[in-house]
Amino acid sequence: MGYSKNEIEVRKLEHILLCKYCNVEYDKTTLLEDVELIHRGTSGINFNDIETEIKLFGKKLSAPIIVSGMTGGHTIAKEINKNIAKAVDELGLGMGVGSQRAAIVNEDLIDTYNIVRSYTDNLVIGNLGAVNFIVDNWDEEIIDKAVEMIDADAMAIHFNPLQEIIQPEGDLNFKNIDKLKEIISNYKKKYKDIPFIAKQVGEGFSKEDAIILKNIDFDAIDIQGSGGTSWAKVELLRIKDDETKDLLKKFVNWGIPTAASIFEVKSVYNNIIIGSGGIRSGLDIAKCIAIGCDCCGVALPILKASLKGWEEVVKVLEKYIKELKIAMFLVGAENIEELKKTPYIVKGYLKDWISQRL
Amino acid sequence: MGYSKNEIEVRKLEHILLCKYCNVEYDKTTLLEDVELIHRGTSGINFNDIETEIKLFGKKLSAPIIVSGMTGGHTIAKEINKNIAKAVDELGLGMGVGSQRAAIVNEDLIDTYNIVRSYTDNLVIGNLGAVNFIVDNWDEEIIDKAVEMIDADAMAIHFNPLQEIIQPEGDLNFKNIDKLKEIISNYKKKYKDIPFIAKQVGEGFSKEDAIILKNIDFDAIDIQGSGGTSWAKVELLRIKDDETKDLLKKFVNWGIPTAASIFEVKSVYNNIIIGSGGIRSGLDIAKCIAIGCDCCGVALPILKASLKGWEEVVKVLEKYIKELKIAMFLVGAENIEELKKTPYIVKGYLKDWISQRL
Amino acid sequence: MGYSKNEIEVRKLEHILLCKYCNVEYDKTTLLEDVELIHRGTSGINFNDIETEIKLFGKKLSAPIIVSGMTGGHTIAKEINKNIAKAVDELGLGMGVGSQRAAIVNEDLIDTYNIVRSYTDNLVIGNLGAVNFIVDNWDEEIIDKAVEMIDADAMAIHFNPLQEIIQPEGDLNFKNIDKLKEIISNYKKKYKDIPFIAKQVGEGFSKEDAIILKNIDFDAIDIQGSGGTSWAKVELLRIKDDETKDLLKKFVNWGIPTAASIFEVKSVYNNIIIGSGGIRSGLDIAKCIAIGCDCCGVALPILKASLKGWEEVVKVLEKYIKELKIAMFLVGAENIEELKKTPYIVKGYLKDWISQRL
Amino acid sequence: MGYSKNEIEVRKLEHILLCKYCNVEYDKTTLLEDVELIHRGTSGINFNDIETEIKLFGKKLSAPIIVSGMTGGHTIAKEINKNIAKAVDELGLGMGVGSQRAAIVNEDLIDTYNIVRSYTDNLVIGNLGAVNFIVDNWDEEIIDKAVEMIDADAMAIHFNPLQEIIQPEGDLNFKNIDKLKEIISNYKKKYKDIPFIAKQVGEGFSKEDAIILKNIDFDAIDIQGSGGTSWAKVELLRIKDDETKDLLKKFVNWGIPTAASIFEVKSVYNNIIIGSGGIRSGLDIAKCIAIGCDCCGVALPILKASLKGWEEVVKVLEKYIKELKIAMFLVGAENIEELKKTPYIVKGYLKDWISQRL
């Protein structure tokens, strides 16, 4: 599609600034508030024995938290990625980078991504768009470029139909996405056998999606459901024209809430599930894991913190870890495996959702 | 019943002006907000492949949208009908005209209806009131007059007990409406074999109604449920006398919400269903089709636009079509047949309604 | 119990004035709003054929409406009873009088009750308190006095534990109320075979109550549920002392909502059911009859109207009848028997109530 | 853990003052509002026959009400305990004292607890923290000290993981709490055979907890659920540092609502259940008993009253008893055993909770 490298850069900068300064979050919620963990009055554990460590994609994480891939391709994005890398290195967590297409198209931008490897050997996840494998006929060579660019431990392929349809510059062809099966398989055979993650960008995957992703042999699904950053809201702020604004407003609440998407995917998919989209506390993380996730991704609060400095990112993540540990103490879970088995209640709309769909 | 031709004209004008300037919409909703379409994160289709075309009553429509029959019988009504006709011609959609009784009673008013045929050969639907076949002993000859007046492709017979009971001038006898079976059958035999549509005017049909309408051999049901224009509200504005006002207030929320009426009718009726009553976006249209409609009707937003000019009507309808296509893209439906099969969730009051009635 | 005749009179006047000027209605509702009658788009009837007539306790009523027994024993009460009698006579409806104890205790007050017979031969229902048959050892002779006082067509025995407990002067012994069985039976044998009605005063009867009332051989139950006048609220206004006020506040929402009480009683009781407590429109009456009542009672709106004159009472009742007829037209019910069979939906809390109790 | 005796004292004083002057109650409710007792229109009993007496832990109580153990270890605490003791003695009720650890650690403080025995021979319940039996290796000798200190009729062992985790000085080890089984058994053999109560402090016990407590052979469970005083809110007021404040806010609504906790515990535990946490009226007490409790505990309203004088405590408790008796009259329950069998409805979230957990 006809857009210049410069246009991509400008859009990326706009997105960062809008997320920093404006309300870009869904009016509707993640539905995690419809999940209630059950207090254990007797607790039965020693807080100091609590272990939050997990292993993910071959690397150890000190807690089931990754910073979701958000940005790249711009000077500010480089700074953001650097700060996130320093923070996750400090805390023993993992991170993703934003869509690497900018650097695939323009090699001058590679350093805005691979800066992360100057600061951490921890888990780093690469990121490419599913739509480009169709529209731009990308193949395993592009994947190889992206992986090598940042020495990626795993590769996320993002699916973003809403984002594409609402951007004036969007790519609109998601037909034949099952060709990804062969491309990924070829990549693994010819290059490296690293895990691949199918990732949404804030509207969630349905169970129908999960079946398709399973057939493509994705090793993990990062559900990124609704309730956090709304791309329709971000675009609404970027766009001047009244009629497009009016149209966008119809879709600002489109998408599957995070908690609902976790239940949808879990019902048909047995591999690794990452819960993300509107994760705003360690209590949210505890809930996601209790209802079926292996790990959680955090984005917007980290983006905001990263613009202030890496120490701010550390602070936010430390608070999440502490909250997670308190929640584990109060439900009497000594480690993440026990947290996965803790009882919970599902109420309200989430309960209705589950009863009708699963 | 004793009312002069002039009275009918004045009332029609009042209705148009009240709809233009005042809040005449139900406080209660269509319950379409209780229908949630399921986002498909993988989409799986090419936006540019999406086809919204349908065939309805022997004519092609570029999208499953008709402008509901609203008016006629007045100079302003003529202008409205003209603008709608130009717009639907431009976009390849269909339209209805308002009740043709005014022109049946007074031939001078015929041009306020047949103006539409100077601007379009697309689907045009005629319109007569069921109550007059009982009260005024109308027969197939009257139908013939109405059809020929506008060269109608199909004929709507409207049922409007609430409207009649709340108008001081109303006809109040809906007894023996099954005589319509013979009249319609006679018409089809003696004149033209065109389809007949039973149409409500904003209070919806129940499943009990649908069984009766099926037995009368109606070819389609236009459910026109509650949630859009409230005729009790319109009358409330027209009426001065406090006691009648007080009485009308008790019935401003009477009626079956549009989404509920669609489920009611669908449960017993296998022919064509048109969803209307409070349709305010292409997303509403997508929902109606997902839950069982073949096409949707839009009224109030088009009435308002038509008073500004035909280009305004085009704009509103284009926006609806665009929204419909975006919704189809996001649920991965390439055409209307696929949209009919897309999964959805029913929540809240609509869920309760269905569980108790169907 | 020791209270003077004068005290009874003063209390009665206070009650009337508080009901006239203050908000004495429940914060909680009758739950009739959780009942939705189903619109019949085809109607199928002629409005002018609609018959609202019923037969109740051997007398004809032009509509299923009685004015609930409210007052007596005071000059103003006499005026109220007179105005109600004139109005029901005008319209062909029935009425009750308030508790006749005042006149049993003090014969000078008889005319404040029997005034009604100077104005109507229609259905008039007498009224005595159940508690006095226990506390004051009343017997069939007292009933005879009450019946003869107003030439009653039927006799209501009211049960008012909340009212008694919250009044400083209250009688608090409802033990052995089954002795009413013998007293009523004796009365019927020795005096007149008229029907007896068990009547609540705004807190409703439960199904457990209905079984007891059935065993006492009551011919009808007037459920008088919560949602209309709250006696705790009335007392709250009368009482000065802060501590009692605080205590009363705990019970201002006590009681079984009218709609719930109708379902409770209907589930175990096959005889005549009168729906009352918060009936505020003909639509409420239509709903009560659809869910199982034979007739409805109206109180507070009539009390207020009666203080302005008998023509006001006529106006209010005429409006109720008109609203009832419109509702019947819109559900396609030609008479009360058909209205009893009209379909309806039960939603919200009322649905929960029914599913847990019945 | 290293904190001085003085620190304990200061904290205790702070807690008392915060409870007196600030809003320290949960935003979420006890869910007792989701319990509706069913009005008995016929009542069937004599108010003057109503007996509220129960026997608890070998002593008679004039009503099923105890004042929950709240404080001790400070001059003001001594005054509070004295006033509560005088009040319960006056009314024939029971009481608990606050955690006796302060006096175990510092014998000078003993009189702030044993003051109660100068004013009452009624039921007095001692109080020690479960966590100290683990962290400080307490044994049956400590229990003996606590029992003898106040001549306790029963001993409460409190479980307070939330309180400990949110206090900077908190003890965080609840591992191996089943060692309490042997300690309690030893105590009973070597010293006195008095009943032991497992008690929460405002977050409730789950059914999983109740099974553990049953196995430890606790004679009673005092569920102290959420909806009353929130310890996270109290701490939020004490703490200055913004980050800890932010973290505490995540847990201010943590816990099992009182009504839910009663149902949880009742489902697996057949011994004595005390309902507490947010009990604010005699109607609350009636509900707790109807859904399964043997007695109720009241805290915050009594703390506030006790700071004004013992007569204020009497007033509050008398009002509760009166409200309880009115509720019993209105449901037709002559005594506590009958109240336990009165029917009720469970609605809203509480209904959902029960259906998913029990």
mmCIF file of C-alpha atoms in Angstrom, chain D residues 222-331:
data_model
loop_
_atom_site.group_PDB
_atom_site.id
_atom_site.type_symbol
_atom_site.label_atom_id
_atom_site.label_comp_id
_atom_site.label_asym_id
_atom_site.label_seq_id
_atom_site.Cartn_x
_atom_site.Cartn_y
_atom_site.Cartn_z
ATOM 1 C CA ASP D 222 -16.958 -16.304 64.142
ATOM 2 C CA ILE D 223 -16.950 -15.476 60.433
ATOM 3 C CA GLN D 224 -16.360 -11.661 60.655
ATOM 4 C CA GLY D 225 -16.893 -11.018 56.980
ATOM 5 C CA SER D 226 -16.452 -7.946 54.799
ATOM 6 C CA GLY D 227 -18.851 -5.026 54.819
ATOM 7 C CA GLY D 228 -18.077 -3.503 58.193
ATOM 8 C CA THR D 229 -14.754 -2.069 59.313
ATOM 9 C CA SER D 230 -12.097 -2.361 56.614
ATOM 10 C CA TRP D 231 -8.597 -2.736 58.059
ATOM 11 C CA ALA D 232 -7.110 -1.706 54.745
ATOM 12 C CA LYS D 233 -9.032 1.562 55.064
ATOM 13 C CA VAL D 234 -7.842 2.058 58.627
ATOM 14 C CA GLU D 235 -4.228 1.508 57.541
ATOM 15 C CA LEU D 236 -4.750 3.779 54.537
ATOM 16 C CA LEU D 237 -5.485 6.564 57.013
ATOM 17 C CA ARG D 238 -2.452 5.787 59.173
ATOM 18 C CA ILE D 239 0.048 5.629 56.341
ATOM 19 C CA LYS D 240 1.730 8.664 54.827
ATOM 20 C CA ASP D 241 3.761 7.211 51.952
ATOM 21 C CA ASP D 242 1.983 7.538 48.570
ATOM 22 C CA GLU D 243 3.120 4.278 47.085
ATOM 23 C CA THR D 244 1.910 2.186 49.994
ATOM 24 C CA LYS D 245 -1.352 4.126 49.919
ATOM 25 C CA ASP D 246 -1.757 3.231 46.246
ATOM 26 C CA LEU D 247 -1.114 -0.428 46.995
ATOM 27 C CA LEU D 248 -3.538 -0.463 49.944
ATOM 28 C CA LYS D 249 -6.280 0.974 47.756
ATOM 29 C CA LYS D 250 -6.172 -2.214 45.669
ATOM 30 C CA PHE D 251 -7.158 -4.205 48.752
ATOM 31 C CA VAL D 252 -9.723 -1.974 50.490
ATOM 32 C CA ASN D 253 -12.490 -4.115 49.039
ATOM 33 C CA TRP D 254 -10.792 -7.468 49.517
ATOM 34 C CA GLY D 255 -12.675 -10.088 51.474
ATOM 35 C CA ILE D 256 -15.740 -12.316 51.590
ATOM 36 C CA PRO D 257 -18.917 -10.368 52.355
ATOM 37 C CA THR D 258 -20.465 -11.372 55.673
ATOM 38 C CA ALA D 259 -23.574 -13.022 54.207
ATOM 39 C CA ALA D 260 -21.495 -14.949 51.663
ATOM 40 C CA SER D 261 -19.092 -16.113 54.372
ATOM 41 C CA ILE D 262 -21.991 -17.384 56.491
ATOM 42 C CA PHE D 263 -23.238 -19.486 53.568
ATOM 43 C CA GLU D 264 -19.682 -20.688 52.796
ATOM 44 C CA VAL D 265 -19.010 -21.820 56.365
ATOM 45 C CA LYS D 266 -22.474 -23.237 56.961
ATOM 46 C CA SER D 267 -22.107 -25.488 53.909
ATOM 47 C CA VAL D 268 -19.343 -27.554 55.543
ATOM 48 C CA TYR D 269 -19.411 -26.761 59.261
ATOM 49 C CA ASN D 270 -22.079 -28.062 61.664
ATOM 50 C CA ASN D 271 -21.006 -26.449 64.908
ATOM 51 C CA ILE D 272 -21.691 -22.951 66.283
ATOM 52 C CA ILE D 273 -21.498 -20.059 63.801
ATOM 53 C CA ILE D 274 -21.279 -16.436 64.901
ATOM 54 C CA GLY D 275 -22.195 -13.848 62.274
ATOM 55 C CA SER D 276 -20.262 -10.610 62.400
ATOM 56 C CA GLY D 277 -18.743 -7.958 60.172
ATOM 57 C CA GLY D 278 -20.948 -4.972 59.416
ATOM 58 C CA ILE D 279 -23.890 -5.913 61.662
ATOM 59 C CA ARG D 280 -25.723 -2.601 61.968
ATOM 60 C CA SER D 281 -29.267 -3.380 63.152
ATOM 61 C CA GLY D 282 -31.471 -5.975 64.734
ATOM 62 C CA LEU D 283 -32.785 -6.666 61.246
ATOM 63 C CA ASP D 284 -29.246 -7.660 60.198
ATOM 64 C CA ILE D 285 -29.143 -9.985 63.198
ATOM 65 C CA ALA D 286 -32.492 -11.537 62.256
ATOM 66 C CA LYS D 287 -31.180 -12.158 58.736
ATOM 67 C CA CYS D 288 -27.921 -13.721 59.971
ATOM 68 C CA ILE D 289 -29.830 -16.105 62.188
ATOM 69 C CA ALA D 290 -32.325 -16.961 59.449
ATOM 70 C CA ILE D 291 -29.472 -17.915 57.091
ATOM 71 C CA GLY D 292 -27.631 -20.042 59.620
ATOM 72 C CA CYS D 293 -25.962 -18.243 62.530
ATOM 73 C CA ASP D 294 -26.409 -19.024 66.200
ATOM 74 C CA CYS D 295 -25.465 -15.567 67.409
ATOM 75 C CA CYS D 296 -24.152 -12.251 66.062
ATOM 76 C CA GLY D 297 -21.227 -10.031 66.982
ATOM 77 C CA VAL D 298 -21.313 -6.242 66.848
ATOM 78 C CA ALA D 299 -18.197 -4.077 66.875
ATOM 79 C CA LEU D 300 -17.854 -0.582 65.384
ATOM 80 C CA PRO D 301 -21.197 0.912 66.589
ATOM 81 C CA ILE D 302 -20.372 -0.337 70.083
ATOM 82 C CA LEU D 303 -16.838 1.049 69.952
ATOM 83 C CA LYS D 304 -18.233 4.462 69.087
ATOM 84 C CA ALA D 305 -20.912 4.274 71.787
ATOM 85 C CA SER D 306 -18.450 3.060 74.420
ATOM 86 C CA LEU D 307 -16.378 6.202 73.958
ATOM 87 C CA LYS D 308 -19.412 8.195 75.093
ATOM 88 C CA GLY D 309 -20.240 6.054 78.130
ATOM 89 C CA TRP D 310 -21.760 2.705 79.124
ATOM 90 C CA GLU D 311 -25.311 4.033 78.949
ATOM 91 C CA GLU D 312 -24.784 4.725 75.239
ATOM 92 C CA VAL D 313 -23.724 1.112 74.721
ATOM 93 C CA VAL D 314 -26.891 -0.003 76.463
ATOM 94 C CA LYS D 315 -28.979 2.222 74.201
ATOM 95 C CA VAL D 316 -27.473 0.847 71.011
ATOM 96 C CA LEU D 317 -27.814 -2.761 72.128
ATOM 97 C CA GLU D 318 -31.378 -2.219 73.348
ATOM 98 C CA LYS D 319 -32.310 -0.808 69.946
ATOM 99 C CA TYR D 320 -30.818 -3.871 68.245
ATOM 100 C CA ILE D 321 -32.782 -6.172 70.535
ATOM 101 C CA LYS D 322 -36.002 -4.249 69.873
ATOM 102 C CA GLU D 323 -35.459 -4.344 66.108
ATOM 103 C CA LEU D 324 -34.710 -8.054 66.318
ATOM 104 C CA LYS D 325 -37.967 -8.607 68.196
ATOM 105 C CA ILE D 326 -39.978 -6.595 65.683
ATOM 106 C CA ALA D 327 -38.457 -8.609 62.842
ATOM 107 C CA MET D 328 -39.349 -11.814 64.705
ATOM 108 C CA PHE D 329 -42.916 -10.573 65.183
ATOM 109 C CA LEU D 330 -43.233 -9.773 61.475
ATOM 110 C CA VAL D 331 -41.965 -13.186 60.366
#
